[in-house]
Tab-separated table of C-alpha atoms and ligand atoms in Angstrom:
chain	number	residue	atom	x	y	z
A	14	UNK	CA	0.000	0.000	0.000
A	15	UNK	CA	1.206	3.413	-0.295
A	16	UNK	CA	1.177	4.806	3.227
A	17	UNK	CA	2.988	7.922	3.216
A	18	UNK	CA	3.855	10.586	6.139
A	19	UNK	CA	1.820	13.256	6.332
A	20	UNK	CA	4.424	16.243	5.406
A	21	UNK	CA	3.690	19.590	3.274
A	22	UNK	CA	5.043	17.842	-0.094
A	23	UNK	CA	3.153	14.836	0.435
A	24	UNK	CA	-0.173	16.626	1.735
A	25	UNK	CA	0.399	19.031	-1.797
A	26	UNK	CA	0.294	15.447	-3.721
A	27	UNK	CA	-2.623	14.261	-1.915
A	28	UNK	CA	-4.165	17.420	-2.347
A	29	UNK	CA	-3.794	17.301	-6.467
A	30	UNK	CA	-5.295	13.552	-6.346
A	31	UNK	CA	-8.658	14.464	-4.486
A	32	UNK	CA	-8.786	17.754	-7.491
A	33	UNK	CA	-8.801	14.758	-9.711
A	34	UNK	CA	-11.753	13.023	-8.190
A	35	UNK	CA	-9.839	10.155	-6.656
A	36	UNK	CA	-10.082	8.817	-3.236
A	37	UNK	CA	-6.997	9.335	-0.261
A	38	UNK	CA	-6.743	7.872	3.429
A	39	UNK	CA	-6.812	10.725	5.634
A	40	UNK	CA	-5.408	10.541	9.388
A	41	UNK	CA	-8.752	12.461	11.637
A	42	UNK	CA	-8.060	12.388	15.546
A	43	UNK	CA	-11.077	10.374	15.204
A	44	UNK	CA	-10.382	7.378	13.409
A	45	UNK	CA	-8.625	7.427	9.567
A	46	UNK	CA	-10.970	8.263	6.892
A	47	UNK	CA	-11.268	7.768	3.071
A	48	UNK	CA	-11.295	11.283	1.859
A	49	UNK	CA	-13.043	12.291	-1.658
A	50	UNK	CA	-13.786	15.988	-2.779
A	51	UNK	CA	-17.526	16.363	-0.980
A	52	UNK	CA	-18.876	18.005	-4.623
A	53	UNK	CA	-18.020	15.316	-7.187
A	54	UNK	CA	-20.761	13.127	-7.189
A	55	UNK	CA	-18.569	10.302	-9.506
A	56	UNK	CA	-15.624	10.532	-6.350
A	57	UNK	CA	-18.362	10.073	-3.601
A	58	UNK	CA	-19.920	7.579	-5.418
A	59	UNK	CA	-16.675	6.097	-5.601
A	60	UNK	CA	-16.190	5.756	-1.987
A	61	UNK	CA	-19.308	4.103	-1.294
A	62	UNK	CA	-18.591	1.006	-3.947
A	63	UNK	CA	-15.037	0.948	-1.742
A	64	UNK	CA	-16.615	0.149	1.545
A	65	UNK	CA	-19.867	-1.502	0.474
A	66	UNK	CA	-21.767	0.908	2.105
A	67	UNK	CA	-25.376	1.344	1.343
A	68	UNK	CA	-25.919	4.408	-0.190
A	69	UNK	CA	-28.410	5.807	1.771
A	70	UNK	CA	-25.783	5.801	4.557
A	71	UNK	CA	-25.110	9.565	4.827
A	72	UNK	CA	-21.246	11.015	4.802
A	73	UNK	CA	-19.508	13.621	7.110
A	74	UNK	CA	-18.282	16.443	5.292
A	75	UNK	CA	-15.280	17.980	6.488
A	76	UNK	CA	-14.345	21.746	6.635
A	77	UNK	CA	-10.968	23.927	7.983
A	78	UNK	CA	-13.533	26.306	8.839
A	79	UNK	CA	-16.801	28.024	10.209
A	80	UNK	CA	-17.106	29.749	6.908
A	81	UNK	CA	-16.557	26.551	4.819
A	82	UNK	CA	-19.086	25.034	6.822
A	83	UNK	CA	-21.391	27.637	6.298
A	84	UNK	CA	-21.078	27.242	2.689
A	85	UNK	CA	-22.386	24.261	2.641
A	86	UNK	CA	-25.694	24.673	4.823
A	87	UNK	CA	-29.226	26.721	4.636
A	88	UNK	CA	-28.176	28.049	7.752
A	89	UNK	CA	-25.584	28.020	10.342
A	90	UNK	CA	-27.923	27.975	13.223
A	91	UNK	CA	-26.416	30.152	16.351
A	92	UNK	CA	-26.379	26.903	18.309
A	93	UNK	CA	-24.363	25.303	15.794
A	94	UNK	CA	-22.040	28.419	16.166
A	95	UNK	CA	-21.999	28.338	20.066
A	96	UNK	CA	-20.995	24.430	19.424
A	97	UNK	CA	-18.156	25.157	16.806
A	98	UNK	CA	-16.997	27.752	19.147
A	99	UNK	CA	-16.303	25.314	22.034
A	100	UNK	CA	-15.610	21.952	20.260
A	101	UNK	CA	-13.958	22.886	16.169
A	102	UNK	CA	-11.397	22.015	15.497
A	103	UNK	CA	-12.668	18.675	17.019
A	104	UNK	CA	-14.647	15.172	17.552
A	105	UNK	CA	-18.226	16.881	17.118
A	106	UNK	CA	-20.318	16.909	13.588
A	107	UNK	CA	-22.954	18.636	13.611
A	108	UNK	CA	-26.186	17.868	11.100
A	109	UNK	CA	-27.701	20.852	9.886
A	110	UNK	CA	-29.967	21.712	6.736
A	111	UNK	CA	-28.324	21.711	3.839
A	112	UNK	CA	-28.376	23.577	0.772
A	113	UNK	CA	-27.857	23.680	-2.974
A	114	UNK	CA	-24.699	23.015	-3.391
A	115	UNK	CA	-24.138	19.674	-1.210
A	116	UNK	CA	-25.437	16.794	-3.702
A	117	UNK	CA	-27.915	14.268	-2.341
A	118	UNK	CA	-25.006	11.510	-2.629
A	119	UNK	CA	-23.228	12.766	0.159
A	120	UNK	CA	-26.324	12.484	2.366
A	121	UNK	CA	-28.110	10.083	1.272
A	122	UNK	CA	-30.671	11.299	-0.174
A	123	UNK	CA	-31.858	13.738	2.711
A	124	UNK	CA	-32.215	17.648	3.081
A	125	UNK	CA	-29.576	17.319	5.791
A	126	UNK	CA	-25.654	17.533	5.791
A	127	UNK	CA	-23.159	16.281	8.889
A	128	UNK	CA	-20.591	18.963	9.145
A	129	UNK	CA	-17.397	18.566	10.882
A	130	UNK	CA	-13.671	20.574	11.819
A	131	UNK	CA	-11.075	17.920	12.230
A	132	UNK	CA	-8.693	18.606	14.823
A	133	UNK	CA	-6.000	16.397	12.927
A	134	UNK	CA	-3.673	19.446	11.440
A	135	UNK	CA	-3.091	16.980	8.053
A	136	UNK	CA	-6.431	16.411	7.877
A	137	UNK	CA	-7.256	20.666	8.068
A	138	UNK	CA	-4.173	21.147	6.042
A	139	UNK	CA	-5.021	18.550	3.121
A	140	UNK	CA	-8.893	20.721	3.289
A	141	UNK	CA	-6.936	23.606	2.856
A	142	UNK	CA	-4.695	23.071	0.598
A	143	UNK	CA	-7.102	21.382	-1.937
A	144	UNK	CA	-9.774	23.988	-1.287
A	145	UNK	CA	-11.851	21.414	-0.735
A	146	UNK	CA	-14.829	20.060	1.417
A	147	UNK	CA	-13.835	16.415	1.759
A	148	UNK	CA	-16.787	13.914	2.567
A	149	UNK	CA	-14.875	11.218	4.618
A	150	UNK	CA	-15.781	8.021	6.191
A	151	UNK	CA	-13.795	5.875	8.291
A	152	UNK	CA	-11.477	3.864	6.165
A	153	UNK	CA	-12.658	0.439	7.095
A	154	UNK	CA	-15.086	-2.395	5.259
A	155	UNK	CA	-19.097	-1.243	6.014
A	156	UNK	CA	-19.898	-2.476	9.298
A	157	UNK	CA	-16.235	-3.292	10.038
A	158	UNK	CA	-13.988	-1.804	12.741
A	159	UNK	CA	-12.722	1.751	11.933
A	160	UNK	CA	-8.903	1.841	11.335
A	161	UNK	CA	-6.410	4.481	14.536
A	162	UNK	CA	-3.441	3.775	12.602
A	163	UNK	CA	-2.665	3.957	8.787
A	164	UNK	CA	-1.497	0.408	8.558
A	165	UNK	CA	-4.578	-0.931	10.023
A	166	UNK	CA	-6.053	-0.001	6.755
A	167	UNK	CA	-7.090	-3.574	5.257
A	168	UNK	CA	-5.903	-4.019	1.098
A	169	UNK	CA	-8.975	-4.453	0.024
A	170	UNK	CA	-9.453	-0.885	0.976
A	171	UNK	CA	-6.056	0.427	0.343
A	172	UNK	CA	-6.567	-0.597	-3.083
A	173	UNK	CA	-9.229	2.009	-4.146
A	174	UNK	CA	-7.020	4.777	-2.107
A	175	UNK	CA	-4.366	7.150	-4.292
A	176	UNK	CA	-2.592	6.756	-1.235
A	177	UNK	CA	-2.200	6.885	2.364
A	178	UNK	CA	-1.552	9.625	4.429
A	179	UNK	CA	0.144	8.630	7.650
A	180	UNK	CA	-0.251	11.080	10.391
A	181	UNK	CA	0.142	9.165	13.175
A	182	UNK	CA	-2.323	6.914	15.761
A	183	UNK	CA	-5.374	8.679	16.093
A	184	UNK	CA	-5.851	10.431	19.209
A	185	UNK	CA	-9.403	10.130	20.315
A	186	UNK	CA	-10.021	6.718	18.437
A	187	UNK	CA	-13.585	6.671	17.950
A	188	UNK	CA	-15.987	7.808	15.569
A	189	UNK	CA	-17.554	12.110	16.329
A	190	UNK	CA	-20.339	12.334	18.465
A	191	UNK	CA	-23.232	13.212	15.886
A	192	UNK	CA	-25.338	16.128	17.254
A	193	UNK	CA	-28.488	16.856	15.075
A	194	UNK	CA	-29.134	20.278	15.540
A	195	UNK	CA	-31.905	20.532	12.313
A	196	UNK	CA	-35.260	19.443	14.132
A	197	UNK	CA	-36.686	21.602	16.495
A	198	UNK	CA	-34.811	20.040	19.878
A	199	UNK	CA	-31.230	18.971	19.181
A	200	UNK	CA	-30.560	14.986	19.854
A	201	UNK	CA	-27.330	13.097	19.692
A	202	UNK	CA	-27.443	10.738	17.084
A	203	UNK	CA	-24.114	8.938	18.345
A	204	UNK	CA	-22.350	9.309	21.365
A	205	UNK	CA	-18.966	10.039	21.658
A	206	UNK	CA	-15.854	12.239	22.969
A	207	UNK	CA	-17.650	15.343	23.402
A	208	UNK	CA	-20.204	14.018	25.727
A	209	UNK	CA	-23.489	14.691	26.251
A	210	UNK	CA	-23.560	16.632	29.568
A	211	UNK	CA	-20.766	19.143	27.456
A	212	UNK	CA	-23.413	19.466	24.605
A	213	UNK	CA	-26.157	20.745	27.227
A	214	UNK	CA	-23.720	22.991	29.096
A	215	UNK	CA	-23.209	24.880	25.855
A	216	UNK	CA	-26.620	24.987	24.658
A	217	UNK	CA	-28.676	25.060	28.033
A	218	UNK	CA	-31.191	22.921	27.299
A	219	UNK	CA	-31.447	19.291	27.392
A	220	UNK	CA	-30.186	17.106	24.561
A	221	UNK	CA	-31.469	13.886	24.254
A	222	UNK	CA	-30.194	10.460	23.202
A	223	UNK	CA	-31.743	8.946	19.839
A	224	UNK	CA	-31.818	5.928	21.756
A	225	UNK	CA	-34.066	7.795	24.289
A	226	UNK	CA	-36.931	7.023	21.636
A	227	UNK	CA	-36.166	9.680	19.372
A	228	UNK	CA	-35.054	10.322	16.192
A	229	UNK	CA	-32.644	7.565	14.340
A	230	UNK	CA	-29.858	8.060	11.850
A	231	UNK	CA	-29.729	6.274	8.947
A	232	UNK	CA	-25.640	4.351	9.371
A	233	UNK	CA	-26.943	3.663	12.593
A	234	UNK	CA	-27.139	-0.058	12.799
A	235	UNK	CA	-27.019	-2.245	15.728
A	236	UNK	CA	-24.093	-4.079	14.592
A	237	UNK	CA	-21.232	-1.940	13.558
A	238	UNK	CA	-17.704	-1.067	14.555
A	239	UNK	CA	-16.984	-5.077	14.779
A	240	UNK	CA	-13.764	-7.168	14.274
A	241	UNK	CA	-14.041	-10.694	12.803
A	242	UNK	CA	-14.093	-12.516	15.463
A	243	UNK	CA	-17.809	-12.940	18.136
A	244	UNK	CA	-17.495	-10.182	20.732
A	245	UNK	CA	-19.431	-11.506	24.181
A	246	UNK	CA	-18.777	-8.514	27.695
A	247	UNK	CA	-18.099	-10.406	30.412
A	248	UNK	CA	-18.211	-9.483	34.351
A	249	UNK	CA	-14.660	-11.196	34.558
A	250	UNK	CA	-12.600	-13.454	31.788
A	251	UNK	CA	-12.128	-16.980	32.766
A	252	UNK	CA	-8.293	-18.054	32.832
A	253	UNK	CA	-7.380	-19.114	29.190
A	254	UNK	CA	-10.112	-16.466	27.427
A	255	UNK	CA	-8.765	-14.269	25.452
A	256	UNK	CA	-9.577	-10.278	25.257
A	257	UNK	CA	-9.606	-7.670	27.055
A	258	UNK	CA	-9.204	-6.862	30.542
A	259	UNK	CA	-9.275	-4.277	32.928
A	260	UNK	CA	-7.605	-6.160	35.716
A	261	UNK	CA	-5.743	-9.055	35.781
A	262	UNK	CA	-3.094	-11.221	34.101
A	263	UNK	CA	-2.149	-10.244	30.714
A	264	UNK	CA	-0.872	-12.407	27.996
A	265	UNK	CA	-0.127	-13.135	24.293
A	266	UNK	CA	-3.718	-13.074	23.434
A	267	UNK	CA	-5.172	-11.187	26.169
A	268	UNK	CA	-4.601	-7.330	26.978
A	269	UNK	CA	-5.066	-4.913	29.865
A	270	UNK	CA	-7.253	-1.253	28.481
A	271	UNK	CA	-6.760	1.288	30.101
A	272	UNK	CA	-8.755	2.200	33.304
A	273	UNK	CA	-9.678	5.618	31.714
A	274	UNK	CA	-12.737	6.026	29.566
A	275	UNK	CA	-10.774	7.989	27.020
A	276	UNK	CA	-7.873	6.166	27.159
A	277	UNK	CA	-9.719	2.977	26.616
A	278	UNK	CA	-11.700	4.600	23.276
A	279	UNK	CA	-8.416	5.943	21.937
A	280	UNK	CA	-6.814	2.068	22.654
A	281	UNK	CA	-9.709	-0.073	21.797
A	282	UNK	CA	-9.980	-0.475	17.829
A	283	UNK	CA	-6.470	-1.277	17.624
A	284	UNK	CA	-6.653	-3.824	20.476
A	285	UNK	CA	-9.750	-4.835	18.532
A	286	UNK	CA	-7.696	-5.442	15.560
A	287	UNK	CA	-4.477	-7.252	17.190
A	288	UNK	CA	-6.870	-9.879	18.671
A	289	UNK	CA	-8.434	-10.134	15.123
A	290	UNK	CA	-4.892	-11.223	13.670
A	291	UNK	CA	-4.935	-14.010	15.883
A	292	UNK	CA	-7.765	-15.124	13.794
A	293	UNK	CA	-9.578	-16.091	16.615
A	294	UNK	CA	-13.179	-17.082	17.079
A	295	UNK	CA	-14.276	-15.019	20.179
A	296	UNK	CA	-12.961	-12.460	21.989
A	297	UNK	CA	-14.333	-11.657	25.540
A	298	UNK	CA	-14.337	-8.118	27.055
A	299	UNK	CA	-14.499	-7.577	30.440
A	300	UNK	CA	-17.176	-4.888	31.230
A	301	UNK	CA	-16.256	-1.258	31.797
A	302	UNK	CA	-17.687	1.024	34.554
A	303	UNK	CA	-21.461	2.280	33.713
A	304	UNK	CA	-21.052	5.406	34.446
A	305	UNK	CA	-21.524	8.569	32.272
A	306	UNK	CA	-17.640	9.149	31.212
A	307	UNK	CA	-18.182	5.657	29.399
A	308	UNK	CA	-21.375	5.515	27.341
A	309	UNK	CA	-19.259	6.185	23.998
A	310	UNK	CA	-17.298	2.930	24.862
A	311	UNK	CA	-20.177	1.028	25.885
A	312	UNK	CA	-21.829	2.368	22.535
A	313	UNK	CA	-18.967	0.804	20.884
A	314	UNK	CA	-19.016	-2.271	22.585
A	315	UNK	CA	-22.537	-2.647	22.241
A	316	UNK	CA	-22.618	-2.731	18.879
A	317	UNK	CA	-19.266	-5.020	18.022
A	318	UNK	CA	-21.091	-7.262	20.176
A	319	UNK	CA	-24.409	-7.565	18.238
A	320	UNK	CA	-24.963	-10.362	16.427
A	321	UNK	CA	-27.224	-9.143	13.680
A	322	UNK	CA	-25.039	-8.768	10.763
A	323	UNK	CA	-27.738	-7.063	8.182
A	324	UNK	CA	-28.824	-3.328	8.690
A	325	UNK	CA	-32.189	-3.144	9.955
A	326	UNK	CA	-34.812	-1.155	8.346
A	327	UNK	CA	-34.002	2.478	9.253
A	328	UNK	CA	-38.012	3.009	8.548
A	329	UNK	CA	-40.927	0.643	9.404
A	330	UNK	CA	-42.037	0.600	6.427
A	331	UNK	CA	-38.238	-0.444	5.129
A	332	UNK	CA	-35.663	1.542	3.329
A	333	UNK	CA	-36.906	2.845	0.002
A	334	UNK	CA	-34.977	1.707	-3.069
A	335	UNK	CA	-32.495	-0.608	-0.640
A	336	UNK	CA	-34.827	-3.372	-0.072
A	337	UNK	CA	-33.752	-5.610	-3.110
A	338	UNK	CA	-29.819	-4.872	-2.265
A	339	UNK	CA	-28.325	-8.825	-1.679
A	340	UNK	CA	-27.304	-8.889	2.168
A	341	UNK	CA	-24.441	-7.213	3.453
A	342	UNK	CA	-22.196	-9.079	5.606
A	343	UNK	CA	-19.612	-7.871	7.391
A	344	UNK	CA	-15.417	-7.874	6.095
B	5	AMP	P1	-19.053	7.507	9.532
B	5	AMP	O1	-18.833	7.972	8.138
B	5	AMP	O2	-18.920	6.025	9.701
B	5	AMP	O3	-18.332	8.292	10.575
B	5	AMP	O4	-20.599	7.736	9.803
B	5	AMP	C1	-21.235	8.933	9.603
B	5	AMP	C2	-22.543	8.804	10.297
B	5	AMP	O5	-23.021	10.100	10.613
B	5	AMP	C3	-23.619	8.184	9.410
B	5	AMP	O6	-23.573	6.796	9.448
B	5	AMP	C4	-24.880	8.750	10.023
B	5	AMP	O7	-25.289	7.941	11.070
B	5	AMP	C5	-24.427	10.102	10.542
B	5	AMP	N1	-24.843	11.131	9.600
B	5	AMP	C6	-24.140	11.644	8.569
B	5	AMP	N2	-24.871	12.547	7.888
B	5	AMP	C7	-26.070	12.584	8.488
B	5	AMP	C8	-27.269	13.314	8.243
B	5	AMP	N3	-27.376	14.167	7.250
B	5	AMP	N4	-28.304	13.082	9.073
B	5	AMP	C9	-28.207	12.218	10.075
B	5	AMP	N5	-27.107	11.497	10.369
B	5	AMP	C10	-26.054	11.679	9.581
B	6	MG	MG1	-17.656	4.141	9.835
């Protein structure tokens, strides 16, 4: 594969590739992301045949600034400013209405667009120097786990990528929180670093969950952000079960997280994905705290756990136009 550092000359190269419509992997503190100029429909397009995404699985469009995001939206709402003032550059997108200009590939159909500041400098740097929006999702097979380090970026992706910028291990490690600020009452769509008690403070109002019982997202299925092999939580591993641990002996097959719920997101894909080399069949987590500070992990684990390997219906009524797709399955 052609994994690159992230310096000026190589970000200028990467920058010329995405003018020509093709696709790069981009480092986000996030997770690593395959990067496509937001406004070529043909280059989007692109990046959903490289995943095996459904296409009515929106994209997060990614901006160096307030005024770039603004370009792409009906409004940017003063909540959405009072957000990007406290959390861009960083791990918070932000859905607001969208306008003209954003093409209905990029969201999937919907009057919508996810909006985000990257707090990676290549990834702000590669926007900037392009001139471009640049929809990006994580680099990683549909439903698969999202890649924290450029070589954790499988072939079969790497292949469809001009190249690969390599900026490092991600820092945060896990996907944005997704705020929906374009109904009346904003709701989190997906939890992560920027929690939700940080959301309200700004705002001053209350901000639910989706999973409270209100609105979903389409992308939001409950299996996602798997490895290979079964995921099962446990209170405690046996002796002998591979995983990971929070306590306890460590060993070739078995690793201790981090006792810190930030520390654990930013460590747990790529623990994920060593245990996945082993090729094994299961691998057992020992539960985390409940508490507040951990509800992005437990999101996480939640779904790498779930068995269902098809997207459910985001609709009752099923999703328009993606019912006669074959079945996904995951990697
Ligand atoms: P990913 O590219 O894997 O980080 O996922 C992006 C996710 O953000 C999607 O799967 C959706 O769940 C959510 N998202 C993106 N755009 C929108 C939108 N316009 N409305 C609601 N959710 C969105
Ligand atoms: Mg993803």
């Amino acid at each position: 594969m052609k994994i690159v550092p992230a310096t000026e000359s190589s970000i200028v190269q990467a920058a010329r590739h995405l003018k020509k419509g093709e696709l790069i992997g981009m480092p986000t503190e996030t997770v690593y992301g395959i990067a496509v100029d937001a406004l070529n429909v043909d280059a989007v397009r692109a990046t959903f045949a490289a995943k095996g995404r459904p296409s009515e699985n929106p994209l997060i469009v990614h901006v160096a600034s307030v005024e770039q995001a603004t370009s792409l939206v009906a409004r940017f709402t003063p909540e959405a400013a009072a957000l990007a003032i406290r959390f861009w550059p960083g791990p918070l997108t932000l859905v607001l209405k969208k306008n003209g200009v954003v093409p209905q590939e990029v969201t999937g159909g919907m009057d919508t667009v996810a909006v985000r500041m990257p707090a990676h400098a290549t990834a702000r740097r590669l926007i900037e120097v392009s001139g471009l929006a640049l929809a990006a999702p994580s680099a990683n097979t549909f439903m698969g786990l999202s890649p924290t380090t450029a070589q954790m970026i499988s072939p079969g992706i790497g292949a469809h990528l001009a190249m690969i910028l390599d900026g490092g291990p991600c820092e945060v490690g896990i996907e944005s929180t997704v705020l929906d600020l374009s109904g009346e009452r904003p709701v989190v769509l997906r939890q992560g670093h920027v929690s939700v008690r940080q959301l309200e403070e700004v705002l001053g109002r209350p901000v639910p969950d989706s999973g409270e019982g209100g609105r979903r997202s389409p992308g939001m299925y409950p299996r996602h952000y798997a490895p290979r092999a079964e995921v099962t939580v446990v209170d405690r591993l046996e002796p002998g079960q591979p995983g990971l641990v929070l306590n306890g002996p460590v060993g070739p097959s078995r690793f201790r997280m981090p006792g810190n719920a930030k520390e654990y997101a930013r460590d747990l894909y790529k623990r994920l994905n060593d245990l996945d080399t082993l090729e094994l069949e299961r691998i057992y987590v020992e539960a985390p705290p409940r508490t507040d500070e951990w509800k992005a992990v437990w999101d996480r684990l939640t779904k790498a756990s779930h068995r269902q390997t098809l997207p459910l219906p985001l609709h009752d009524e099923g999703v328009e136009g993606e019912g006669s797709d074959p079945p996904r399955h995951i990697l």
